[in-house]
Coordinates of C-alpha atoms and ligand atoms in Angstrom, one line a residue:
X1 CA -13.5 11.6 -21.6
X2 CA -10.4 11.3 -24.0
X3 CA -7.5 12.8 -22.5
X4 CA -4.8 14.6 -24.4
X5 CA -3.3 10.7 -24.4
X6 CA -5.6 10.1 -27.4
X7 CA -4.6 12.7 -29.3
X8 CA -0.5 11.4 -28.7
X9 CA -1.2 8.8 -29.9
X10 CA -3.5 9.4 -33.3
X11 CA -0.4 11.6 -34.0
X12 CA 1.9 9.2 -33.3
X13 CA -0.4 7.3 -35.9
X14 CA -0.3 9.5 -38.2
X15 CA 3.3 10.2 -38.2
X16 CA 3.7 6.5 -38.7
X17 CA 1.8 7.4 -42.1
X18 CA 4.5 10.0 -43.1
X19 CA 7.8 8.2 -42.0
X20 CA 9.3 6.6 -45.1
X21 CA 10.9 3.3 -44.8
X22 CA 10.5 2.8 -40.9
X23 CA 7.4 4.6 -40.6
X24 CA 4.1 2.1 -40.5
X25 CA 1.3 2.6 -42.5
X26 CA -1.4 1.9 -39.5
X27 CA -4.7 0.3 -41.1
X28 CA -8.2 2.0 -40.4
X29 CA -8.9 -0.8 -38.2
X30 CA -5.6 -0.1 -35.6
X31 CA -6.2 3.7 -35.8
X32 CA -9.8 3.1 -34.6
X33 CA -8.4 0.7 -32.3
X34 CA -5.5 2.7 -30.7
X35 CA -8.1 5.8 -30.3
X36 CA -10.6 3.4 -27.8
X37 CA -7.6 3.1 -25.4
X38 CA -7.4 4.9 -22.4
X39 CA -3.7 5.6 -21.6
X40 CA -3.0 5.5 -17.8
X41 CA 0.1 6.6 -16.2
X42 CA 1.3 4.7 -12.6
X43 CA 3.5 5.4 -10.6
X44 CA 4.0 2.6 -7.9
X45 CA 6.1 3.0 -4.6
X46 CA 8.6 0.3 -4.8
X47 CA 8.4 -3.3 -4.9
X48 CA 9.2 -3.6 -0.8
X49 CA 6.8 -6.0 0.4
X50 CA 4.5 -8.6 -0.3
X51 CA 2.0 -6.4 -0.2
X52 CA 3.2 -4.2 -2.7
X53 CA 3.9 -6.8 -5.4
X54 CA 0.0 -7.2 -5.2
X55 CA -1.0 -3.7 -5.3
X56 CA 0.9 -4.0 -8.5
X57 CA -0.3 -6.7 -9.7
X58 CA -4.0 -5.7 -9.7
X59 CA -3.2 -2.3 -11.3
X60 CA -1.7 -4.8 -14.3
X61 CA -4.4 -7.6 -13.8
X62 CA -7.1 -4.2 -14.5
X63 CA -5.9 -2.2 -17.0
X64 CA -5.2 -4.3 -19.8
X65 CA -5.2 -3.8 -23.4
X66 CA -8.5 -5.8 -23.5
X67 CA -10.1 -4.1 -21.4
X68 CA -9.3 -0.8 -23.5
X69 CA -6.6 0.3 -21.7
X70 CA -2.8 1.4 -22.4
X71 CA -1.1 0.9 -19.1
X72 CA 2.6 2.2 -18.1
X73 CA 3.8 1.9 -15.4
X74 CA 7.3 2.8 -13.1
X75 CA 9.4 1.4 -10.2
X76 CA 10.0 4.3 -7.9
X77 CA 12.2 2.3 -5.7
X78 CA 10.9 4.1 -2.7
X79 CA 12.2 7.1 -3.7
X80 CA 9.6 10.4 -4.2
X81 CA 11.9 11.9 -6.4
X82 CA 11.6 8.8 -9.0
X83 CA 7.8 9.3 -8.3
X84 CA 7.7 13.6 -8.9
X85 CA 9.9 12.3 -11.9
X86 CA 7.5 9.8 -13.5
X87 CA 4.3 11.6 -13.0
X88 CA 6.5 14.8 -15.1
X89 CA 7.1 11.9 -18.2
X90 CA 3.2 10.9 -17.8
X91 CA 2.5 14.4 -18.6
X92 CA 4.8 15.1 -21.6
X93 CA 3.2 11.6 -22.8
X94 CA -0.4 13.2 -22.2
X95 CA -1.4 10.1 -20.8
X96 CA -5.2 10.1 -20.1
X97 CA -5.0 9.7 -16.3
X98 CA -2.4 9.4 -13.3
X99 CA -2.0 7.1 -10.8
X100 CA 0.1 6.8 -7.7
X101 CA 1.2 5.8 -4.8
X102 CA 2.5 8.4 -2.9
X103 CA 5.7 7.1 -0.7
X104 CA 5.4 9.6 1.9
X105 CA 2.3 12.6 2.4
X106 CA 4.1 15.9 1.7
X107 CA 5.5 17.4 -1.6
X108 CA 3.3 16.6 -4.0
X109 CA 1.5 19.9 -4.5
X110 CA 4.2 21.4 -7.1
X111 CA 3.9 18.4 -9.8
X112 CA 0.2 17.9 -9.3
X113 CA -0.4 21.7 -10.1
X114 CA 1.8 21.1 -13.3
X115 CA -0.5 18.0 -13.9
X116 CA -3.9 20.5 -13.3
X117 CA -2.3 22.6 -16.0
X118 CA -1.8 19.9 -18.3
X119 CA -6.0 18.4 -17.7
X120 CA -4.8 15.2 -16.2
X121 CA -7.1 14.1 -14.1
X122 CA -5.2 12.4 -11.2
X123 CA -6.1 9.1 -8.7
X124 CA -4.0 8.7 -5.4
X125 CA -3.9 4.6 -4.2
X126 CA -3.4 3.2 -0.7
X127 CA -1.0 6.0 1.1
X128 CA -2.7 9.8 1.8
X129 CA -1.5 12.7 0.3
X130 CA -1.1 16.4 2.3
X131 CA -1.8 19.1 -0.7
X132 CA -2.9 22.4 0.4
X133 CA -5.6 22.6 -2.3
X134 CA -7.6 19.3 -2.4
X135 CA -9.0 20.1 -6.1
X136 CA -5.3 19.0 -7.1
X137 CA -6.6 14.7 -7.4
X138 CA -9.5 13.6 -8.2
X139 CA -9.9 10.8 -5.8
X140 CA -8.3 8.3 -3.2
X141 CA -8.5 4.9 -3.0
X142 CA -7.0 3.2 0.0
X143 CA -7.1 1.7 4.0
X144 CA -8.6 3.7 7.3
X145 CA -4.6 3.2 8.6
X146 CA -5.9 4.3 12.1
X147 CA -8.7 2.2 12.4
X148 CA -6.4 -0.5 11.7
X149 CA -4.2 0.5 14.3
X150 CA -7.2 0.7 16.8
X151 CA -8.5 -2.8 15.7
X152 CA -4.8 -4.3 17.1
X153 CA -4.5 -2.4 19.8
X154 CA -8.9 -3.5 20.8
X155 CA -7.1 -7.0 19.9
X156 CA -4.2 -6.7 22.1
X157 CA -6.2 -5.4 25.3
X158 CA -8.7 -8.2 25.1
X159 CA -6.1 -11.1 24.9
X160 CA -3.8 -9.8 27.7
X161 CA -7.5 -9.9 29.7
X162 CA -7.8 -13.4 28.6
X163 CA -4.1 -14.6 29.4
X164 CA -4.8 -12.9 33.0
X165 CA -1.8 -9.9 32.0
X166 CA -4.2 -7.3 31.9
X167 CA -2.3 -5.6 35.4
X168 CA 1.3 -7.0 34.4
X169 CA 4.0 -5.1 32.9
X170 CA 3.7 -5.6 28.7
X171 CA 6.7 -4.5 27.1
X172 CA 5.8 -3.3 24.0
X173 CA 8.5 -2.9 21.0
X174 CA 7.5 -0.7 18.3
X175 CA 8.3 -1.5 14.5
X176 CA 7.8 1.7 12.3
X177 CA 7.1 1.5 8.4
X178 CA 8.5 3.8 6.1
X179 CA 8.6 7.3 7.9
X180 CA 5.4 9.6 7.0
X181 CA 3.8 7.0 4.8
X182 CA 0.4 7.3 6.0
X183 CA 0.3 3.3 6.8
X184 CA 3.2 4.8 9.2
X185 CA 1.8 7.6 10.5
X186 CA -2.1 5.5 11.3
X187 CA -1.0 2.4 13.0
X188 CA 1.7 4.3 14.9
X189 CA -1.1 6.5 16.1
X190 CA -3.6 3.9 17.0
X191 CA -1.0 2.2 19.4
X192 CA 0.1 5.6 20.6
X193 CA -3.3 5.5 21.7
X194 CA -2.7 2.2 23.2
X195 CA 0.2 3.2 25.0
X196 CA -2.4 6.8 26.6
X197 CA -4.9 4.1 27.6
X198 CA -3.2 1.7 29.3
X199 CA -0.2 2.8 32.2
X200 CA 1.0 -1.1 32.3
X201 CA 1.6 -0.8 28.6
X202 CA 5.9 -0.1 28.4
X203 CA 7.0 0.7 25.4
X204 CA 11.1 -0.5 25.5
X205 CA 12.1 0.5 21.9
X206 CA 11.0 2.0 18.4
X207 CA 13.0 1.2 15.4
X208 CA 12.4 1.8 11.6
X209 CA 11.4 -1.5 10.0
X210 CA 10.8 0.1 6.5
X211 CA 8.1 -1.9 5.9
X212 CA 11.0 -4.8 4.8
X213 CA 12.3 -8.3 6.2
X214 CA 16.1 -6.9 6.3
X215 CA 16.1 -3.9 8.0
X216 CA 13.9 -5.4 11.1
X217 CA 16.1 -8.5 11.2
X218 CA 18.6 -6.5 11.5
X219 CA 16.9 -4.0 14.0
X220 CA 15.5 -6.4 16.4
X221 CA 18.6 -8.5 16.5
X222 CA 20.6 -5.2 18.0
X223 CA 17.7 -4.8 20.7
X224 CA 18.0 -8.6 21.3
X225 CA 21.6 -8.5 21.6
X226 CA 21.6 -5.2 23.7
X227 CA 19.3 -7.2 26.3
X228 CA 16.1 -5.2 25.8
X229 CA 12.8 -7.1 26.7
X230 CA 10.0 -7.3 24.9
X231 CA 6.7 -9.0 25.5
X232 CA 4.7 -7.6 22.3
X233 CA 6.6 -6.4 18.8
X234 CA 4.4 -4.1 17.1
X235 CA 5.6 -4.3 13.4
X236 CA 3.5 -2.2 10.7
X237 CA 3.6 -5.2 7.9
X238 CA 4.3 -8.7 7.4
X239 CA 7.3 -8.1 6.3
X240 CA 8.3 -6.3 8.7
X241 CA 6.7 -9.6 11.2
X242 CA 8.6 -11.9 9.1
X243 CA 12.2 -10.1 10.3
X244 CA 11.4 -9.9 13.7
X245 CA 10.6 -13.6 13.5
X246 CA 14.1 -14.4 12.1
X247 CA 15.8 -12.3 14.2
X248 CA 13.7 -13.9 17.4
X249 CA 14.2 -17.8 16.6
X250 CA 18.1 -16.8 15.8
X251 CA 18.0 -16.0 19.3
X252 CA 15.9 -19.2 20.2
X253 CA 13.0 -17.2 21.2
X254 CA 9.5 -18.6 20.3
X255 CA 6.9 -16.3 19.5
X256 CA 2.6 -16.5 18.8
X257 CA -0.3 -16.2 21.3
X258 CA 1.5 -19.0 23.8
X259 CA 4.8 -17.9 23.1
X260 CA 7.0 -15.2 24.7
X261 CA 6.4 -12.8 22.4
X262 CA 3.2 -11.6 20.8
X263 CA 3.9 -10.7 17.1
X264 CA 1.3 -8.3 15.6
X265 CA 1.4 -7.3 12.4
X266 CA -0.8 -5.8 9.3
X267 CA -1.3 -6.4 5.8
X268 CA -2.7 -10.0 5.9
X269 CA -0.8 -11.4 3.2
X270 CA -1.1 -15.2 2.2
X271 CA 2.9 -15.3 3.8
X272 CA 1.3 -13.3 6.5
X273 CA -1.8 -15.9 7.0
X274 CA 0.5 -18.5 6.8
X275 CA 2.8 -17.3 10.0
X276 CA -0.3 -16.8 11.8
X277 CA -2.0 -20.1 11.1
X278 CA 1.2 -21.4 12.4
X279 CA 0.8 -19.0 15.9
X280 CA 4.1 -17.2 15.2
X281 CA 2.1 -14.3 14.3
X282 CA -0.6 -13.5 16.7
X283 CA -2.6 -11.0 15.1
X284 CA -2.8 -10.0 11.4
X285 CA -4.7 -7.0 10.4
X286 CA -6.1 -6.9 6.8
X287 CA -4.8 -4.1 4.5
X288 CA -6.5 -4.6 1.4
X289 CA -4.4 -4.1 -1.7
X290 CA -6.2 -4.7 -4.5
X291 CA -7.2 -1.1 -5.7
X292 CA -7.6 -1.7 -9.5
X293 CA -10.9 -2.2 -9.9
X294 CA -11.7 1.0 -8.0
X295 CA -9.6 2.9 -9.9
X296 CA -11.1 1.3 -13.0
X297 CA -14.9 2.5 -11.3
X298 CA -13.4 6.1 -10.5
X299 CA -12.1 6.3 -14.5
X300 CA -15.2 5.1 -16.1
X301 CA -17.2 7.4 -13.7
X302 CA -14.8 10.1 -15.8
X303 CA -15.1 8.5 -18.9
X304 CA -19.0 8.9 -18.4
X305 CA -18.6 12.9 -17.5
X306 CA -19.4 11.9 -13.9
X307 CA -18.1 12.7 -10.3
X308 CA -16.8 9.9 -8.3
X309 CA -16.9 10.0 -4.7
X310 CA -13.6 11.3 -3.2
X311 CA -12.5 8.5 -1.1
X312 CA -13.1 4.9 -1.6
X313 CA -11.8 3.5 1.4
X314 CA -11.5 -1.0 0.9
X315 CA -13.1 -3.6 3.1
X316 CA -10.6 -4.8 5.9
X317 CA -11.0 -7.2 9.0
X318 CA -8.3 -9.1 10.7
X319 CA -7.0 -12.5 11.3
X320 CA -6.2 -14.9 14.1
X321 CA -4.9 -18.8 14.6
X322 CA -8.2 -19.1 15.4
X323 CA -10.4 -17.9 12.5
X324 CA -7.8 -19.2 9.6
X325 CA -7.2 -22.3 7.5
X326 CA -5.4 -23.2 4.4
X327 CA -8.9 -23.1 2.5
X328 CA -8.9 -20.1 3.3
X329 CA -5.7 -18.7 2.9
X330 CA -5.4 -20.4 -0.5
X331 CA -8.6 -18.8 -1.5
X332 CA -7.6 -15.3 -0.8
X333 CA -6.2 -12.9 -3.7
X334 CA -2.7 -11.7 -2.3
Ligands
LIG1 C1 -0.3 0.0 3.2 C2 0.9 0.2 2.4 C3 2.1 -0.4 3.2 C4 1.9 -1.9 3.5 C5 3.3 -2.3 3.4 O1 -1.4 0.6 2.5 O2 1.2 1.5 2.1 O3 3.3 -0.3 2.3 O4 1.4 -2.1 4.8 C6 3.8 -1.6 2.1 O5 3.5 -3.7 3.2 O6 5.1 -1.6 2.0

């Protein structure tokens, strides 16, 4: 299906023809060239984490110019008023699609009606959105965030059986991500969860992390200097993991599956395997970013006059010291 994108740009084509001097004369063979592409408009989150920098990078790696695509793309820096912003420009470009990344899950019904009116067809990645009228995208691509939670908290359970803690005290410090980011709002439920199951399960704190190194360096030093004990730091990404870690060996406090504290953690980035490989991180849980190609299935599908399935949820498992190596970790794509 040729969006209204195609039709910018054969105009923008033949303007080229009319502008004297600086205009272009474009040759048969780039006209015929520029109407193949298939312009997509994304608009990514931020570039907070790890993970983030590779959810971008396979929306660039897929939708190149050889593969028949015109892709722009824009830096909300985690703000959703860069995002409602960018997805406005994508429609007075008439791209062909729209992508995004919604920060949080509310807000987005106004600009996505705007984007119905215009015949974008639009494609939410990783976080959830909350529309009152789910006609307004076409489809989602992204993690169970719940059963990701559940999988750490199943984890957690069985090794304070093995360590003999399973009637002990666990003091349990919670690490949020970004507030209402659906990544947030399913691990933060599956521990909840945790926390309803189990009465020797404490929690002694919840901080914002915000998904970054800096602000939970800076969170968990306060708790540490303020005395508070912890036995378990839930933080919702490895970034996130990697701050507490500074902020614990500041304090000359070890931390993996034999030390003091257990750090468990999601997203399962190479930086991430690597902490874990080493026991500082205890438990990573596997949030797949690499949603290009099924955005690239979802627009073909499209292309094709076809209805994709709604949600594509990605492949996830988890990692421990025990089932990593560098072979491995070097081998993975993020
Ligand atoms: C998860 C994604 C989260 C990651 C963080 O799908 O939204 O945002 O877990 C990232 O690393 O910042």
């Amino acid at each position: 299906m040729k969006g209204l994108g195609t039709r910018r740009k054969l105009l923008a084509l033949y303007l080229g023809l009319a502008l004297p001097f600086g205009g272009c004369i474009a040759s048969h063979e780039d006209e015929q060239e520029n109407k193949d592409m298939i312009v997509v408009g994304f608009s990514e989150v931020g570039a907070e984490s790890d993970w983030r920098v590779a959810n971008t990078e396979s929306m660039r790696n897929t939708f190149t110019e050889e593969a028949g695509y015109e892709l722009m793309f824009h830096d909300a820096k985690q703000k959703q008023d860069n995002q409602i912003t960018a997805i406005r420009n994508y429609i007075l470009q008439e791209v062909d699609y729209i992508v995004f990344a919604p920060i949080v899950e509310t807000g987005w019904d106004e600009v996505l009606e705007e984007a119905r009116e215009a015949q974008i067809p639009v494609i939410v990645v990783d976080r959830m959105i909350s529309v009152c009228d789910q006609s307004l995208y076409t489809a989602w691509v992204g993690s169970d965030f719940r059963a990701e939670g559940d999988a750490a908290v199943k984890w957690l359970d069985e090794k304070l059986i093995e360590q003999g803690r399973d009637q002990e005290e666990i003091r349990i410090v919670h690490v949020l991500g970004t507030e209402g980011a659906s990544a947030q709002l399913g691990r933060t439920a599956g521990l909840e969860a945790g926390l309803k199951a189990h009465s020797n399960w404490k929690l002694t704190a919840r901080v914002m992390g915000e998904f970054t190194q800096a602000k939970t360096y800076e969170v968990i030093l306060d708790l540490l200097d303020q005395g508070t004990e912890m036995d378990v730091i839930y933080c919702e990404n490895d970034n996130s993991a990697f701050g507490a870690i500074q902020a614990l060996e500041e304090k000359g406090i070890c931390c993996g599956p034999e030390g003091d504290v257990l750090i468990i953690s999601f997203d399962a980035t190479r930086a991430g395997l690597t902490y874990c490989m080493e026991g500082k991180i205890a438990l990573d849980v596997e949030c797949n970013p690499l949603h290009g190609p099924r955005v690239k299935s979802i627009i073909e599908q499209l292309e094709e006059g076809k209805s994709p399935e709604k949600q594509w949820f990605v492949p996830e498992t988890y990692f421990t010291r025990e089932n990593l190596n560098q072979e491995l970790i070097d081998s993975r794509e993020y």
